[in-house]
């Protein structure tokens, strides 16, 4: 159950139509998404039929959630199981960083956003 204050503020902000869509989303399973680490694996053929995440060159929505822990490619760092919203970093860096920079990621563990930033930086 969502807190009453959150419900009141969000419902007012969204409006009734969008609020109903928002509530309906809680009943749907969260989509599984991955981001390929192209330093370790080629994009071609690895995600057959998967839908690309619009804001990340190497991000994909999977049709179903596999048992990632049994996949040696995941353990080797060939891809990261990463929510598509976390991949938005790729878009921000590509849009706003055009010259080489030094980046310090203070939240590096386990490294998904670090490699996302590395792939996007000039």
Coordinates of N, CA and C in Angstrom, one line a residue:
X1 N 0.8 -1.2 0.0 CA 0.0 0.0 0.0 C 0.9 1.2 0.0
X2 N 0.6 2.2 -0.8 CA 1.3 3.4 -0.9 C 0.9 4.4 0.2
X3 N 1.8 5.2 0.7 CA 1.5 6.1 1.8 C 0.4 7.1 1.3
X4 N -0.5 7.5 2.1 CA -1.6 8.4 1.8 C -1.1 9.8 1.2
X5 N 0.0 10.3 1.8 CA 0.5 11.6 1.4 C 1.0 11.5 -0.1
X6 N 1.7 10.3 -0.3 CA 2.3 10.1 -1.7 C 1.1 10.0 -2.7
X7 N 0.1 9.3 -2.3 CA -1.1 9.1 -3.2 C -1.7 10.5 -3.5
X8 N -1.9 11.3 -2.5 CA -2.6 12.6 -2.7 C -1.7 13.5 -3.6
X9 N -0.4 13.6 -3.4 CA 0.4 14.4 -4.2 C 0.5 13.9 -5.6
X10 N 0.8 12.6 -5.7 CA 1.0 12.0 -7.1 C -0.3 12.1 -7.9
X11 N -1.4 11.8 -7.3 CA -2.7 11.8 -8.0 C -3.0 13.2 -8.5
X12 N -2.7 14.2 -7.7 CA -3.0 15.6 -8.1 C -2.0 16.0 -9.2
X13 N -0.8 15.6 -9.1 CA 0.2 15.9 -10.1 C -0.1 15.3 -11.4
X14 N -0.4 14.0 -11.4 CA -0.6 13.2 -12.6 C -2.0 13.5 -13.3
X15 N -3.0 13.8 -12.5 CA -4.3 13.9 -13.1 C -4.9 12.5 -13.0
X16 N -6.2 12.4 -13.1 CA -6.9 11.1 -12.9 C -6.6 10.1 -13.9
X17 N -6.5 10.5 -15.2 CA -6.3 9.5 -16.3 C -4.9 8.9 -16.1
X18 N -3.9 9.7 -16.0 CA -2.5 9.2 -15.8 C -2.3 8.4 -14.5
X19 N -3.1 8.9 -13.5 CA -3.0 8.2 -12.2 C -3.5 6.7 -12.3
X20 N -4.6 6.5 -13.1 CA -5.1 5.2 -13.3 C -4.1 4.3 -14.1
X21 N -3.5 4.9 -15.0 CA -2.4 4.1 -15.8 C -1.3 3.8 -14.9
X22 N -0.9 4.7 -14.0 CA 0.2 4.5 -13.0 C -0.2 3.3 -12.1
X23 N -1.4 3.3 -11.6 CA -1.8 2.2 -10.7 C -1.8 0.9 -11.4
X24 N -2.3 0.9 -12.6 CA -2.3 -0.4 -13.4 C -0.9 -1.0 -13.6
X25 N 0.1 -0.1 -13.7 CA 1.4 -0.6 -13.9 C 1.9 -1.4 -12.7
X26 N 1.4 -1.2 -11.5 CA 1.8 -2.0 -10.4 C 1.4 -3.5 -10.5
X27 N 0.4 -3.7 -11.3 CA -0.1 -5.1 -11.5 C 0.6 -5.9 -12.6
X28 N 1.5 -5.2 -13.3 CA 2.2 -5.8 -14.4 C 3.6 -6.2 -14.0
X29 N 4.2 -7.2 -14.5 CA 5.5 -7.6 -14.1 C 6.5 -6.5 -14.7
X30 N 7.6 -6.3 -13.9 CA 8.6 -5.4 -14.3 C 9.4 -6.0 -15.5
X31 N 9.7 -5.2 -16.5 CA 10.4 -5.7 -17.7 C 11.8 -6.0 -17.3
X32 N 12.4 -7.1 -17.9 CA 13.8 -7.4 -17.7 C 14.6 -6.7 -18.8
X33 N 15.7 -6.1 -18.4 CA 16.5 -5.4 -19.4 C 18.0 -5.7 -19.1
X34 N 18.8 -5.7 -20.2 CA 20.2 -5.8 -20.1 C 20.9 -4.8 -20.9
X35 N 22.2 -4.5 -20.5 CA 23.0 -3.6 -21.3 C 24.3 -4.4 -21.6
X36 N 24.6 -4.5 -22.9 CA 25.7 -5.2 -23.4 C 27.0 -4.4 -23.1
X37 N 28.0 -5.1 -22.7 CA 29.4 -4.5 -22.6 C 30.1 -4.9 -23.8
X38 N 30.1 -3.9 -24.8 CA 30.7 -4.2 -26.1 C 32.3 -4.3 -26.1
X39 N 32.9 -4.0 -24.9 CA 34.3 -4.3 -24.8 C 34.5 -5.8 -24.6
X40 N 33.5 -6.6 -24.3 CA 33.6 -8.0 -24.1 C 32.8 -8.9 -25.0
X41 N 31.8 -8.3 -25.7 CA 31.0 -9.1 -26.6 C 30.4 -8.2 -27.7
X42 N 30.3 -8.8 -28.9 CA 29.7 -8.1 -30.1 C 28.2 -8.1 -29.9
X43 N 27.6 -7.1 -30.4 CA 26.1 -6.9 -30.3 C 25.4 -7.9 -31.2
X44 N 25.9 -8.2 -32.4 CA 25.2 -9.0 -33.4 C 24.9 -10.4 -32.8
X45 N 23.6 -10.7 -32.9 CA 23.1 -12.0 -32.6 C 22.9 -12.4 -31.2
X46 N 23.4 -11.6 -30.3 CA 23.3 -11.9 -28.9 C 21.9 -11.7 -28.3
X47 N 21.1 -10.8 -28.8 CA 19.8 -10.5 -28.3 C 18.7 -10.6 -29.3
X48 N 18.6 -11.7 -30.0 CA 17.7 -11.9 -31.1 C 16.3 -11.6 -30.7
X49 N 15.7 -10.7 -31.4 CA 14.3 -10.3 -31.2 C 14.0 -9.4 -30.0
X50 N 15.1 -9.0 -29.3 CA 14.9 -8.1 -28.2 C 14.6 -6.7 -28.7
X51 N 13.9 -5.9 -27.9 CA 13.6 -4.5 -28.2 C 14.7 -3.7 -27.6
X52 N 15.2 -2.8 -28.4 CA 16.3 -1.9 -28.0 C 15.7 -0.8 -27.1
X53 N 16.5 -0.5 -26.0 CA 16.1 0.6 -25.1 C 16.4 1.9 -25.9
X54 N 15.5 2.8 -26.0 CA 15.6 4.0 -26.9 C 16.7 4.9 -26.5
X55 N 17.1 5.0 -25.3 CA 18.1 6.0 -24.9 C 19.5 5.4 -24.6
X56 N 19.7 4.1 -25.0 CA 21.0 3.5 -24.7 C 21.3 2.6 -25.9
X57 N 22.4 2.9 -26.6 CA 22.8 2.1 -27.8 C 22.9 0.6 -27.6
X58 N 23.3 0.2 -26.4 CA 23.5 -1.3 -26.1 C 22.5 -1.8 -25.1
X59 N 21.4 -1.2 -24.9 CA 20.4 -1.6 -23.9 C 19.3 -2.3 -24.6
X60 N 18.8 -3.4 -24.0 CA 17.7 -4.2 -24.6 C 16.7 -4.7 -23.6
X61 N 15.4 -4.6 -24.0 CA 14.4 -5.2 -23.2 C 14.3 -6.7 -23.6
X62 N 14.2 -7.6 -22.6 CA 14.1 -9.0 -22.9 C 12.6 -9.4 -22.9
X63 N 12.2 -10.4 -23.7 CA 10.8 -10.8 -23.8 C 10.4 -11.6 -22.5
X64 N 11.4 -12.2 -21.9 CA 11.1 -12.9 -20.6 C 12.4 -12.8 -19.7
X65 N 12.3 -13.0 -18.5 CA 13.4 -12.9 -17.5 C 14.0 -14.3 -17.4
X66 N 15.2 -14.5 -17.9 CA 15.9 -15.8 -17.8 C 16.6 -15.9 -16.4
X67 N 17.1 -17.1 -16.2 CA 17.9 -17.3 -14.9 C 19.3 -16.8 -15.2
X68 N 19.5 -15.5 -14.9 CA 20.8 -14.9 -15.2 C 22.0 -15.6 -14.5
X69 N 21.7 -16.1 -13.3 CA 22.8 -16.7 -12.5 C 23.4 -17.9 -13.2
X70 N 22.7 -18.5 -14.1 CA 23.3 -19.7 -14.8 C 24.0 -19.4 -16.1
X71 N 24.1 -18.1 -16.4 CA 24.7 -17.7 -17.7 C 26.2 -17.2 -17.5
X72 N 27.1 -18.0 -18.0 CA 28.5 -17.6 -17.8 C 28.9 -16.2 -18.5
X73 N 28.1 -15.8 -19.5 CA 28.4 -14.5 -20.1 C 28.1 -13.4 -19.2
X74 N 27.1 -13.5 -18.3 CA 26.8 -12.5 -17.3 C 27.9 -12.4 -16.3
X75 N 28.4 -13.6 -15.9 CA 29.5 -13.6 -14.9 C 30.8 -13.1 -15.4
X76 N 31.0 -13.2 -16.7 CA 32.2 -12.7 -17.4 C 32.1 -11.2 -17.7
X77 N 31.0 -10.6 -17.4 CA 30.8 -9.2 -17.6 C 30.5 -8.8 -19.1
X78 N 30.0 -9.8 -19.9 CA 29.6 -9.5 -21.2 C 28.4 -8.6 -21.3
X79 N 27.5 -8.7 -20.3 CA 26.3 -7.9 -20.2 C 26.0 -7.7 -18.7
X80 N 25.2 -6.7 -18.5 CA 24.8 -6.3 -17.1 C 23.3 -6.4 -17.1
X81 N 22.7 -7.0 -16.1 CA 21.3 -6.9 -15.9 C 21.1 -5.6 -15.2
X82 N 20.4 -4.7 -16.0 CA 20.3 -3.3 -15.5 C 18.9 -2.8 -15.9
X83 N 18.3 -2.1 -15.0 CA 17.0 -1.5 -15.3 C 17.2 -0.5 -16.4
X84 N 16.3 -0.4 -17.3 CA 16.4 0.6 -18.4 C 16.6 2.0 -17.9
X85 N 15.9 2.3 -16.8 CA 16.0 3.7 -16.3 C 17.5 4.0 -15.9
X86 N 18.2 3.0 -15.4 CA 19.6 3.3 -15.1 C 20.5 3.5 -16.3
X87 N 20.0 3.1 -17.4 CA 20.8 3.3 -18.7 C 20.6 4.7 -19.2
X88 N 19.8 5.5 -18.6 CA 19.6 6.9 -19.1 C 20.9 7.7 -18.9
X89 N 21.8 7.2 -18.1 CA 23.1 7.8 -17.9 C 23.8 7.9 -19.3
X90 N 23.7 6.9 -20.1 CA 24.3 6.8 -21.4 C 23.8 8.0 -22.3
X91 N 22.5 8.3 -22.2 CA 21.9 9.4 -23.0 C 22.4 10.7 -22.5
X92 N 22.5 10.9 -21.2 CA 22.9 12.2 -20.6 C 24.4 12.5 -21.0
X93 N 25.2 11.5 -20.8 CA 26.6 11.6 -21.1 C 26.8 12.0 -22.6
X94 N 26.1 11.2 -23.5 CA 26.3 11.5 -24.9 C 25.8 12.9 -25.3
X95 N 24.8 13.3 -24.6 CA 24.2 14.6 -25.0 C 25.0 15.8 -24.4
X96 N 25.6 15.7 -23.2 CA 26.3 16.8 -22.6 C 27.8 16.8 -22.5
X97 N 28.4 15.6 -22.8 CA 29.9 15.5 -22.7 C 30.4 15.3 -24.0
X98 N 31.1 16.3 -24.5 CA 31.7 16.2 -25.9 C 33.2 16.1 -25.9
X99 N 33.9 16.6 -24.8 CA 35.3 16.5 -24.7 C 35.7 15.5 -23.7
X100 N 36.9 14.9 -23.9 CA 37.4 13.9 -22.9 C 37.3 14.5 -21.4
X101 N 36.9 13.7 -20.5 CA 36.8 14.1 -19.1 C 37.4 13.0 -18.2
X102 N 37.6 13.4 -17.0 CA 37.9 12.4 -16.0 C 36.7 12.2 -15.1
X103 N 36.3 11.0 -14.9 CA 35.0 10.7 -14.2 C 35.3 9.9 -13.0
X104 N 34.7 10.2 -11.9 CA 34.8 9.4 -10.7 C 33.4 8.9 -10.3
X105 N 33.3 7.6 -10.3 CA 32.0 7.0 -9.9 C 32.1 6.6 -8.5
X106 N 31.4 7.3 -7.6 CA 31.5 7.0 -6.2 C 30.5 5.9 -5.8
X107 N 29.8 5.4 -6.7 CA 28.8 4.3 -6.4 C 29.1 3.1 -7.4
X108 N 30.3 2.7 -7.5 CA 30.7 1.8 -8.6 C 30.3 0.4 -8.4
X109 N 30.1 -0.1 -7.3 CA 29.8 -1.5 -7.1 C 28.3 -1.8 -7.5
X110 N 28.0 -2.7 -8.4 CA 28.9 -3.7 -9.0 C 29.5 -3.3 -10.3
X111 N 29.2 -2.1 -10.8 CA 29.9 -1.6 -12.0 C 29.1 -1.4 -13.2
X112 N 27.8 -1.6 -13.1 CA 26.9 -1.4 -14.3 C 26.9 0.0 -14.8
X113 N 26.8 1.0 -13.9 CA 26.7 2.3 -14.4 C 28.1 2.8 -14.8
X114 N 29.1 2.3 -14.2 CA 30.5 2.6 -14.5 C 30.8 2.2 -16.0
X115 N 30.5 1.0 -16.3 CA 30.7 0.6 -17.7 C 29.8 1.2 -18.7
X116 N 28.6 1.6 -18.2 CA 27.7 2.4 -19.1 C 28.3 3.7 -19.4
X117 N 28.8 4.4 -18.4 CA 29.5 5.7 -18.6 C 30.7 5.5 -19.5
X118 N 31.5 4.5 -19.2 CA 32.7 4.3 -20.0 C 32.3 4.1 -21.5
X119 N 31.3 3.4 -21.8 CA 30.9 3.2 -23.2 C 30.4 4.5 -23.8
X120 N 29.9 5.4 -23.0 CA 29.3 6.7 -23.6 C 30.3 7.8 -23.7
X121 N 31.3 7.8 -22.8 CA 32.3 8.9 -22.8 C 33.1 9.0 -24.0
X122 N 33.4 10.3 -24.4 CA 34.3 10.4 -25.6 C 35.7 9.9 -25.4

